[in-house]
Tab-separated table of C-alpha atoms in Angstrom:
chain	number	residue	atom	x	y	z
A	1	MET	CA	0.011	-0.122	0.277
A	2	ILE	CA	2.972	2.122	0.798
A	3	VAL	CA	4.312	1.406	-2.969
A	4	PHE	CA	0.436	2.907	-4.396
A	5	VAL	CA	0.547	6.000	-2.079
A	6	GLN	CA	4.143	6.732	-3.502
A	7	GLU	CA	3.377	6.168	-7.311
A	8	ASN	CA	-0.204	7.626	-6.592
A	9	PRO	CA	-0.600	10.517	-4.801
A	10	LEU	CA	-3.571	11.490	-5.586
A	11	ALA	CA	-5.443	7.967	-5.089
A	12	GLY	CA	-3.734	7.243	-2.579
A	13	ALA	CA	-4.460	10.507	-0.346
A	14	ILE	CA	-8.074	9.104	-0.791
A	15	LEU	CA	-7.719	6.275	0.220
A	16	VAL	CA	-6.278	7.087	3.705
A	17	LEU	CA	-8.788	9.054	4.103
A	18	LEU	CA	-11.759	6.298	3.496
A	19	TRP	CA	-9.661	4.812	5.644
A	20	ILE	CA	-9.646	6.924	8.211
A	21	GLY	CA	-13.168	7.844	7.976
A	22	LEU	CA	-14.302	4.506	8.251
A	23	LEU	CA	-12.050	3.530	11.378
A	24	LEU	CA	-13.488	6.267	13.169
A	25	TYR	CA	-17.233	5.076	12.506
A	26	LEU	CA	-15.868	1.721	13.379
A	27	LEU	CA	-14.635	2.771	16.644
A	28	SER	CA	-18.352	4.768	16.947
A	29	ALA	CA	-20.104	1.139	16.463
A	30	CYS	CA	-17.989	-1.410	18.313
A	31	TRP	CA	-18.465	0.562	21.547
A	32	TRP	CA	-21.818	0.925	21.154
A	33	LEU	CA	-21.957	-2.866	20.739
A	34	LEU	CA	-19.743	-3.050	23.685
A	35	GLU	CA	-22.017	-0.866	25.995
A	36	THR	CA	-25.185	-2.848	24.960
A	37	VAL	CA	-23.972	-6.179	25.342
A	38	VAL	CA	-21.111	-6.126	27.494
A	39	LEU	CA	-21.703	-3.083	30.037
A	40	ALA	CA	-25.701	-2.952	30.223
A	41	ARG	CA	-25.987	-6.207	32.150
A	42	GLY	CA	-27.124	-5.198	35.571
A	43	TRP	CA	-29.287	-2.042	34.518
A	44	LYS	CA	-32.259	-3.383	35.426
A	45	THR	CA	-34.015	-1.638	38.421
A	46	ASP	CA	-36.949	-3.924	40.117
A	47	SER	CA	-39.022	-3.104	42.590
A	48	THR	CA	-37.359	-4.339	45.550
A	49	ASP	CA	-34.479	-1.427	44.672
A	50	ILE	CA	-37.148	1.938	45.194
A	51	GLU	CA	-36.718	2.929	48.092
A	52	TRP	CA	-38.052	6.626	47.917
A	53	GLY	CA	-41.117	7.351	47.492
A	54	PHE	CA	-43.518	10.591	46.166
A	55	ASP	CA	-43.588	12.263	49.744
A	56	ASP	CA	-39.379	12.173	48.547
A	57	ILE	CA	-39.677	14.330	45.522
A	58	GLN	CA	-40.583	17.820	43.743
A	59	VAL	CA	-41.012	17.912	40.306
A	60	ARG	CA	-39.666	21.134	38.621
A	61	ILE	CA	-41.250	21.811	35.191
A	62	LEU	CA	-39.061	24.298	32.470
A	63	THR	CA	-40.806	26.518	30.387
A	64	ILE	CA	-40.619	29.950	28.796
A	65	ASP	CA	-44.967	30.306	28.398
A	66	ALA	CA	-46.050	27.467	26.653
A	67	GLU	CA	-49.324	26.982	28.996
A	68	GLU	CA	-51.520	24.734	27.639
A	69	VAL	CA	-48.431	22.214	26.798
A	70	VAL	CA	-47.608	22.462	30.964
A	71	GLN	CA	-51.042	21.944	31.722
A	72	THR	CA	-50.990	18.375	30.230
A	73	THR	CA	-47.170	17.808	31.786
A	74	VAL	CA	-49.081	18.630	35.164
A	75	ASP	CA	-52.260	16.264	34.898
A	76	ALA	CA	-49.626	13.305	33.666
A	77	ILE	CA	-47.819	13.457	37.161
A	78	PRO	CA	-49.125	11.058	39.793
A	79	ASP	CA	-51.643	12.612	42.194
A	80	ALA	CA	-49.140	11.095	45.333
A	81	ILE	CA	-46.193	13.802	44.509
A	82	GLU	CA	-48.148	16.681	46.152
A	83	ASP	CA	-45.176	18.888	45.273
A	84	VAL	CA	-45.016	20.179	42.092
A	85	ARG	CA	-43.384	23.189	40.698
A	86	VAL	CA	-43.547	25.077	37.362
A	87	ILE	CA	-40.412	27.241	36.549
A	88	ALA	CA	-41.665	29.922	33.838
A	89	GLU	CA	-40.844	33.395	32.105
A	90	ALA	CA	-43.725	34.724	32.274
A	91	ASP	CA	-46.873	34.464	34.791
A	92	LEU	CA	-49.067	31.230	34.103
A	93	GLU	CA	-52.271	29.596	35.164
A	94	ILE	CA	-51.549	25.765	35.724
A	95	ASP	CA	-53.858	23.705	38.229
A	96	GLY	CA	-51.628	21.810	40.198
A	97	ALA	CA	-49.055	22.949	40.584
A	98	THR	CA	-46.898	26.398	41.885
A	99	VAL	CA	-45.901	28.875	39.280
A	100	HIS	CA	-42.860	30.375	39.600
A	101	VAL	CA	-41.541	33.562	37.596
A	102	VAL	CA	-38.087	34.002	36.760
A	103	PRO	CA	-37.299	37.592	37.272
A	104	ASP	CA	-36.197	39.694	34.452
A	105	ASP	CA	-33.544	41.286	36.207
A	106	TYR	CA	-31.977	38.195	37.620
A	107	GLY	CA	-28.414	37.316	36.383
A	108	CYS	CA	-25.665	35.206	37.336
A	109	THR	CA	-23.472	33.405	34.656
A	110	ALA	CA	-25.849	30.344	33.406
A	111	THR	CA	-27.432	31.071	30.706
A	112	ASN	CA	-30.994	30.929	29.088
A	113	LYS	CA	-32.686	27.401	30.380
A	114	GLY	CA	-29.410	27.348	32.575
A	115	ARG	CA	-30.502	30.542	34.629
A	116	ALA	CA	-33.984	29.359	35.156
A	117	VAL	CA	-32.718	26.416	36.760
A	118	GLU	CA	-30.357	27.878	38.989
A	119	TRP	CA	-32.786	30.830	39.717
A	120	ALA	CA	-35.062	27.845	41.227
A	121	ARG	CA	-31.971	26.043	43.064
A	122	ARG	CA	-31.558	29.169	44.556
A	123	HIS	CA	-34.745	30.732	45.303
A	124	VAL	CA	-37.361	27.912	45.433
A	125	PHE	CA	-37.343	26.090	48.886
A	126	CYS	CA	-36.916	22.641	48.456
A	127	ASP	CA	-36.885	19.989	51.345
A	128	LYS	CA	-37.288	16.814	49.338
A	129	GLU	CA	-34.236	14.349	49.021
A	130	TYR	CA	-34.504	14.894	45.215
A	131	VAL	CA	-35.860	17.735	42.485
A	132	LEU	CA	-37.348	15.343	39.475
A	133	TYR	CA	-36.772	17.950	36.393
A	134	LEU	CA	-39.766	17.473	33.466
A	135	ASP	CA	-39.239	19.597	29.880
A	136	GLU	CA	-41.898	21.072	29.194
A	137	ASP	CA	-43.431	18.886	27.177
A	138	THR	CA	-42.642	15.419	28.987
A	139	LEU	CA	-45.676	13.219	30.144
A	140	MET	CA	-44.759	11.289	32.831
A	141	ALA	CA	-45.241	7.071	32.475
A	142	GLY	CA	-44.613	3.769	34.224
A	143	PHE	CA	-43.356	5.862	37.732
A	144	ASN	CA	-43.274	4.575	40.893
A	145	GLY	CA	-40.796	5.824	42.809
A	146	LEU	CA	-36.929	6.072	43.120
A	147	PRO	CA	-33.572	4.051	43.650
A	148	ASP	CA	-31.003	5.308	45.998
A	149	THR	CA	-28.780	6.974	43.926
A	150	ASP	CA	-27.453	10.535	43.412
A	151	VAL	CA	-28.984	10.561	39.842
A	152	VAL	CA	-31.863	9.066	38.154
A	153	GLN	CA	-31.907	8.724	34.098
A	154	PHE	CA	-35.380	8.389	32.546
A	155	THR	CA	-35.519	6.934	29.370
A	156	GLU	CA	-37.679	8.466	26.547
A	157	LYS	CA	-39.851	7.410	23.914
A	158	PRO	CA	-40.803	10.663	21.821
A	159	ILE	CA	-44.569	10.278	21.044
A	160	TYR	CA	-45.836	11.523	16.834
A	161	THR	CA	-46.724	15.061	16.399
A	162	GLY	CA	-47.471	15.228	13.511
A	163	SER	CA	-43.807	15.133	11.511
A	164	ARG	CA	-42.911	11.511	10.040
A	165	LEU	CA	-39.572	12.121	9.158
A	166	SER	CA	-38.802	13.837	12.484
A	167	TYR	CA	-40.821	10.855	14.214
A	168	LEU	CA	-39.006	8.056	11.658
A	169	SER	CA	-35.304	9.810	13.130
A	170	GLU	CA	-36.064	9.778	16.440
A	171	VAL	CA	-37.378	6.115	16.752
A	172	PHE	CA	-33.433	5.613	15.030
A	173	ARG	CA	-32.061	7.766	17.365
A	174	ILE	CA	-34.225	6.351	20.622
A	175	GLY	CA	-32.210	2.673	18.865
A	176	TYR	CA	-28.691	3.927	18.995
A	177	GLN	CA	-29.521	5.353	23.010
A	178	PHE	CA	-29.922	1.942	23.961
A	179	GLU	CA	-26.267	2.344	24.467
A	180	GLN	CA	-27.692	4.354	27.910
A	181	PHE	CA	-27.966	1.331	29.357
A	182	GLY	CA	-24.564	0.557	29.978
A	183	PHE	CA	-23.140	4.412	31.546
A	184	HIS	CA	-24.186	2.487	35.054
A	185	ARG	CA	-20.784	1.045	34.813
A	186	LEU	CA	-19.181	4.899	33.456
A	187	THR	CA	-17.445	6.842	35.625
A	188	TYR	CA	-18.547	10.085	34.016
A	189	PRO	CA	-22.182	9.171	31.808
A	190	LEU	CA	-21.715	10.807	27.898
A	191	TYR	CA	-24.836	12.391	28.059
A	192	ALA	CA	-27.707	13.177	30.127
A	193	TRP	CA	-30.105	13.277	26.935
A	194	GLY	CA	-34.119	12.012	27.581
A	195	GLY	CA	-37.482	12.611	29.315
A	196	GLY	CA	-36.495	14.191	32.678
A	197	ILE	CA	-33.992	13.232	35.299
A	198	ALA	CA	-33.857	13.422	38.998
A	199	ILE	CA	-31.273	14.879	41.143
A	200	ARG	CA	-30.680	14.339	45.191
A	201	SER	CA	-30.990	17.906	46.087
A	202	SER	CA	-28.198	17.721	48.268
A	203	ILE	CA	-25.799	17.723	45.289
A	204	GLU	CA	-27.475	19.996	43.278
A	205	ASP	CA	-27.289	22.634	45.779
A	206	ASP	CA	-23.180	21.820	45.980
A	207	ILE	CA	-22.479	21.251	42.492
A	208	THR	CA	-25.222	23.871	41.231
A	209	TRP	CA	-25.919	24.610	37.674
A	210	ASP	CA	-24.240	28.155	37.613
A	211	VAL	CA	-22.028	27.801	34.785
A	212	ALA	CA	-22.410	29.226	30.857
A	213	THR	CA	-24.056	25.904	28.708
A	214	ILE	CA	-26.627	25.465	26.514
A	215	THR	CA	-26.488	21.620	27.420
A	216	GLU	CA	-26.214	21.871	31.143
A	217	ASP	CA	-28.370	18.244	31.985
A	218	THR	CA	-24.921	16.976	30.600
A	219	ASN	CA	-22.602	19.967	31.785
A	220	PHE	CA	-23.874	18.941	35.518
A	221	LEU	CA	-23.480	15.601	35.280
A	222	TRP	CA	-20.336	15.768	33.909
A	223	ARG	CA	-19.170	18.079	36.325
A	224	ALA	CA	-21.097	16.166	39.520
A	225	ALA	CA	-18.668	13.238	38.594
A	226	ASN	CA	-15.636	15.058	38.547
A	227	THR	CA	-16.183	16.109	42.343
A	228	ARG	CA	-17.015	12.480	43.238
A	229	ASP	CA	-18.405	9.034	43.000
A	230	LEU	CA	-21.112	9.760	42.071
A	231	SER	CA	-23.680	7.170	41.651
A	232	TYR	CA	-26.134	6.526	38.265
A	233	THR	CA	-29.183	4.872	37.569
A	234	LEU	CA	-30.982	4.555	34.710
A	235	LEU	CA	-35.003	3.480	34.677
A	236	ASN	CA	-36.509	2.503	31.653
A	237	ALA	CA	-40.042	4.047	32.205
A	238	ARG	CA	-40.254	5.577	28.979
A	239	PHE	CA	-41.658	9.124	29.832
A	240	ARG	CA	-43.373	10.190	26.566
A	241	ASN	CA	-41.854	13.843	25.583
A	242	GLN	CA	-42.999	15.482	21.640
A	243	ALA	CA	-41.052	14.745	18.917
A	244	PRO	CA	-39.666	17.443	17.220
A	245	PRO	CA	-43.314	18.386	14.700
A	246	SER	CA	-40.790	19.652	11.875
A	247	LEU	CA	-37.872	18.324	10.310
A	248	ARG	CA	-36.645	22.297	10.816
A	249	ALA	CA	-37.330	21.712	14.394
A	250	MET	CA	-35.386	18.498	14.429
A	251	ILE	CA	-32.622	20.103	12.562
A	252	HIS	CA	-32.104	23.204	14.911
A	253	GLN	CA	-32.508	20.660	18.110
A	254	ARG	CA	-29.754	18.428	16.688
A	255	ARG	CA	-27.573	21.823	16.009
A	256	ARG	CA	-27.416	22.294	19.369
A	257	TRP	CA	-27.363	19.188	21.332
A	258	ILE	CA	-24.101	18.529	19.321
A	259	SER	CA	-22.572	22.376	19.873
A	260	GLY	CA	-23.561	21.959	23.801
A	261	THR	CA	-21.337	18.674	24.193
A	262	MET	CA	-18.591	19.961	21.452
A	263	ALA	CA	-18.191	23.220	24.156
A	264	ASP	CA	-18.259	21.233	27.222
A	265	GLY	CA	-16.040	18.265	26.367
A	266	HIS	CA	-13.257	19.499	28.273
A	267	ILE	CA	-15.126	18.436	31.290
A	268	LEU	CA	-14.320	15.199	30.317
A	269	PRO	CA	-10.616	13.503	31.541
A	270	ARG	CA	-8.918	12.809	28.947
A	271	TRP	CA	-8.817	9.023	27.927
A	272	TYR	CA	-12.545	9.854	27.666
A	273	GLN	CA	-11.451	12.228	24.802
A	274	PRO	CA	-11.523	9.855	22.211
A	275	LEU	CA	-14.315	7.921	22.829
A	276	TYR	CA	-16.380	11.379	22.818
A	277	TYR	CA	-15.096	12.858	20.071
A	278	THR	CA	-15.635	9.666	18.424
A	279	ARG	CA	-18.184	9.697	18.607
A	280	ILE	CA	-19.406	12.528	18.109
A	281	ILE	CA	-18.365	12.465	14.343
A	282	ALA	CA	-19.701	9.180	13.794
A	283	TRP	CA	-22.749	11.198	14.827
A	284	ALA	CA	-22.610	13.629	12.220
A	285	PHE	CA	-21.253	11.798	8.928
A	286	SER	CA	-23.705	9.141	9.488
A	287	PRO	CA	-24.851	9.065	5.903
A	288	LEU	CA	-20.980	9.342	4.981
A	289	VAL	CA	-20.735	5.638	5.739
A	290	VAL	CA	-23.236	4.574	2.742
A	291	VAL	CA	-21.506	7.093	0.310
A	292	LEU	CA	-17.601	5.399	1.304
A	293	ALA	CA	-19.381	1.812	0.641
A	294	LEU	CA	-21.159	3.344	-2.859
A	295	VAL	CA	-17.036	4.850	-3.290
A	296	ALA	CA	-15.269	1.546	-2.717
A	297	ALA	CA	-17.473	-0.791	-5.012
A	298	MET	CA	-17.244	2.003	-7.714
A	299	LEU	CA	-13.161	2.276	-7.632
A	300	PRO	CA	-11.127	-0.407	-9.733
A	301	GLY	CA	-10.367	-3.460	-7.768
A	302	SER	CA	-6.476	-3.154	-8.236
A	303	ILE	CA	-6.497	-0.479	-5.608
A	304	PRO	CA	-4.605	-2.291	-2.647
A	305	THR	CA	-6.807	-3.456	0.615
A	306	LEU	CA	-10.163	-2.078	-1.109
A	307	GLU	CA	-11.169	-5.526	-0.805
A	308	TRP	CA	-11.560	-5.150	2.991
A	309	TYR	CA	-12.123	-1.794	2.698
A	310	THR	CA	-15.557	-3.095	1.213
A	311	LEU	CA	-16.769	-5.739	3.236
A	312	PHE	CA	-15.891	-3.760	6.508
A	313	SER	CA	-17.778	-0.617	5.113
A	314	ILE	CA	-21.054	-3.097	4.073
A	315	GLY	CA	-20.659	-4.497	7.146
A	316	LEU	CA	-20.702	-0.699	9.250
A	317	VAL	CA	-23.989	-0.170	6.969
A	318	GLY	CA	-26.022	-2.962	8.863
A	319	ILE	CA	-25.022	-1.725	12.049
A	320	LEU	CA	-27.296	1.672	10.857
A	321	PHE	CA	-30.065	-1.097	10.192
A	322	VAL	CA	-29.704	-2.382	13.480
A	323	TYR	CA	-29.292	0.724	15.143
A	324	MET	CA	-32.920	1.384	13.160
A	325	ALA	CA	-34.405	-2.695	14.802
A	326	VAL	CA	-33.288	-1.856	18.190
A	327	GLY	CA	-35.380	1.201	17.642
A	328	LEU	CA	-38.380	-0.404	16.492
A	329	VAL	CA	-38.119	-3.118	19.825
A	330	GLY	CA	-38.314	0.079	22.287
A	331	TYR	CA	-41.058	1.246	20.271
A	332	ARG	CA	-43.167	-2.118	20.082
A	333	LYS	CA	-43.785	-1.853	16.481
A	334	HIS	CA	-44.995	-4.928	14.588
A	335	PRO	CA	-42.235	-7.300	12.844
A	336	VAL	CA	-44.794	-7.464	9.941
A	337	ILE	CA	-44.629	-3.144	8.988
A	338	TRP	CA	-40.387	-3.818	10.353
A	339	PRO	CA	-39.400	-4.276	6.494
A	340	LEU	CA	-41.079	-0.981	5.270
A	341	LEU	CA	-39.021	0.931	8.533
A	342	LEU	CA	-35.637	-0.499	8.042
A	343	ALA	CA	-35.965	0.007	4.160
A	344	LEU	CA	-36.466	3.518	5.177
A	345	THR	CA	-33.372	4.122	7.103
A	346	PRO	CA	-30.861	5.689	4.974
A	347	ILE	CA	-32.847	8.702	5.021
A	348	ALA	CA	-33.768	8.390	8.810
A	349	VAL	CA	-30.393	8.767	9.397
A	350	ALA	CA	-29.518	11.675	7.248
A	351	ALA	CA	-32.454	13.784	8.619
A	352	HIS	CA	-30.641	12.659	12.197
A	353	SER	CA	-27.667	14.098	11.349
A	354	ILE	CA	-28.336	17.384	9.527
A	355	GLY	CA	-27.992	19.468	12.589
A	356	ALA	CA	-25.317	17.436	14.028
A	357	LEU	CA	-23.363	18.178	11.101
A	358	TRP	CA	-24.552	21.994	11.113
A	359	GLY	CA	-23.434	21.975	14.914
A	360	ILE	CA	-19.649	21.177	14.065
A	361	LEU	CA	-19.272	23.133	11.206
A	362	SER	CA	-21.112	25.981	13.097
A	363	PRO	CA	-21.087	25.428	16.445
A	364	VAL	CA	-24.947	27.274	18.032
A	365	GLU	CA	-24.186	29.343	21.575
A	366	THR	CA	-27.386	30.297	22.044
A	367	PHE	CA	-30.336	27.801	23.540
A	368	GLU	CA	-33.623	27.437	21.079
A	369	VAL	CA	-36.496	26.390	22.556
A	370	THR	CA	-37.445	23.208	20.417
A	371	GLU	CA	-41.364	23.627	18.773
A	372	LYS	CA	-44.189	22.180	20.655
A	373	VAL	CA	-47.482	20.992	19.678
A	374	THR	CA	-50.464	21.619	21.967
A	375	PRO	CA	-52.575	18.123	23.713
A	376	ASP	CA	-55.352	18.752	20.732
A	377	THR	CA	-53.205	18.181	17.819
A	378	ILE	CA	-51.246	14.452	19.686
A	379	GLU	CA	-54.746	13.211	19.939
A	380	THR	CA	-55.662	13.779	15.979
A	381	VAL	CA	-52.914	12.558	14.995
A	382	HIS	CA	-53.216	9.092	16.645
A	383	SER	CA	-56.069	6.975	16.005
A	384	GLU	CA	-56.094	5.610	19.458
A	385	LEU	CA	-56.389	8.770	21.346
A	386	GLU	CA	-59.640	11.048	22.312
A	387	THR	CA	-59.853	14.300	23.300
A	388	GLY	CA	-58.835	14.574	26.969
A	389	ASP	CA	-57.095	10.910	26.887
A	390	LEU	CA	-53.647	13.257	27.804
A	391	ALA	CA	-55.234	15.183	30.567
A	392	LYS	CA	-56.577	12.061	32.863
A	393	HIS	CA	-53.323	10.011	31.725
A	394	ASP	CA	-51.975	9.096	35.075
A	395	GLY	CA	-47.710	9.123	34.863
A	396	THR	CA	-47.857	5.929	36.783
A	397	GLU	CA	-49.136	3.833	34.486
A	398	ARG	CA	-48.325	3.025	30.483
A	399	LEU	CA	-50.469	6.172	28.056
A	400	VAL	CA	-52.170	4.197	25.955
A	401	ARG	CA	-51.597	0.097	25.486
A	402	ASP	CA	-51.356	-1.597	29.049
A	403	SER	CA	-48.639	-3.728	28.341
A	404	GLU	CA	-44.946	-3.907	27.012
A	405	ASN	CA	-45.520	-6.499	25.273
A	406	GLU	CA	-48.427	-5.444	23.162
A	407	PHE	CA	-47.124	-4.416	19.809
A	408	ASP	CA	-48.595	-1.302	17.578
A	409	MET	CA	-49.932	-1.793	14.226
A	410	ASN	CA	-52.086	0.771	13.792
A	411	ALA	CA	-53.658	2.164	10.194
A	412	ASN	CA	-50.867	4.545	9.709
A	413	ILE	CA	-47.415	2.444	10.748
A	414	LEU	CA	-45.291	5.580	11.537
A	415	ASP	CA	-47.825	6.634	14.408
A	416	ASP	CA	-47.178	5.895	17.748
A	417	ASP	CA	-49.729	5.154	20.607
C-alpha cells in the first residue's frame, strides 16, 4: 500500500482518507456494541430497588410560557406527588402546580434554560431528597419512585406529533440511545438526554447550575462526576416527550445538542476524549458510511486493501440498520411492518445527522426551545387517543397500551400510541 501511495499520490490520499473515516465510525460502532451487549448487564432496577417514594420528590417543570403544554405535563404527574413547581419566564395559570416566574433582572453565570434552573435552585424552597426535572412537554409514565442513587435518568419514547420524517429519525435515535443502559458502569455517563432526570437535592446545591452552557443536564452530570464517586441509575420508564413537529425543529434541536456537548467536552478527562470526539464525528457523518461503501464498490479492484475496505464498509452500513431495529423494538412496532421501516433507515439517518453536521461546522451558542404542539394536536394525529386522554393520563401507568409486550400496528404505521 505504501508503494501505491508513493506512485499514485492523489489516489493514495483518497484511500487514506477513506480508511480514516471508516475506522472512526468502526470505533464508534464497536463501542456501542460493547455498551449494549456487555456493559448493559445488570442495569435493570426492579420494585425492590425503589427506596424513595412520592413524598421524597419535588418536581420542577421548565418552560418559557407554553401554558397549555405544561398543563398537560402537570396533569400526567402522579397525584401522590404533591410538590410540583413550574419554573417559567412569564406568569401562567396552571392547575395542580405552583408557578414561579424568573425575574427579568435576575443575573448569574448560567444563561437561558440554565439561568432559570439556577434561579429555582436558589429561590424555590425544597426539603425533599430529590428534585425531578421535566421538560415542558414530558409526560411521565410508569413512575413509582426512585432508587437510592445520586442521579436517576429516565428513558424517553418521543411521541408522534405530525412530522413522519422527524418521528422516523427519533425511532432511529432511540435505538442508538440504548447505549444508555451501559452508562451505570461508566464514571462519566456520556450524556443526560431524556424525558426527565432526578438529582439528589444536596448534590444539586453543591454542584449548582451556575455555568454558561446550552446543554445544562449533561454539563451538570460531568461536573458532578468530577467531584465525587457519582452513583447513576437508568430507569426504563419511557417518559413520553414530543418528537419535533417539523424537520426544521429537529435540525435546530440536534445542532444545539452537539454544539453544547462539544463546548463542554473539556470537562471530561483525557482518556474519555478519543471516544467522545469519535462519537460526535460518527453521529454527524453517519450518512457518509453509505457513500464510502458506494465509492469502494466503484473504484478499480487493483487498488490495494480495497477488498477489505468494501467488506468493512458494508458491515458498517449494516450497523445503521441494527440501530433502527433496536429502535423498533423499543417502540414495540409489529415485526410485520419492520421491512418497510428498516428500508427507510438511510432517510432517517440523513435527517438525524443534518443538525449535528451543522453544529460541527457552525456551533450555536444560544439556547433555542424546540417547537411544541398542543395536546389536542397529539390526540388528533393518533387514532387510539380521544379528546382529553392526555389530561386523564396517570404517570404511574403507560400512556395507552396496558402492557409493554403489546405490539403497535396502526393504520398509519409511523404513528405511535
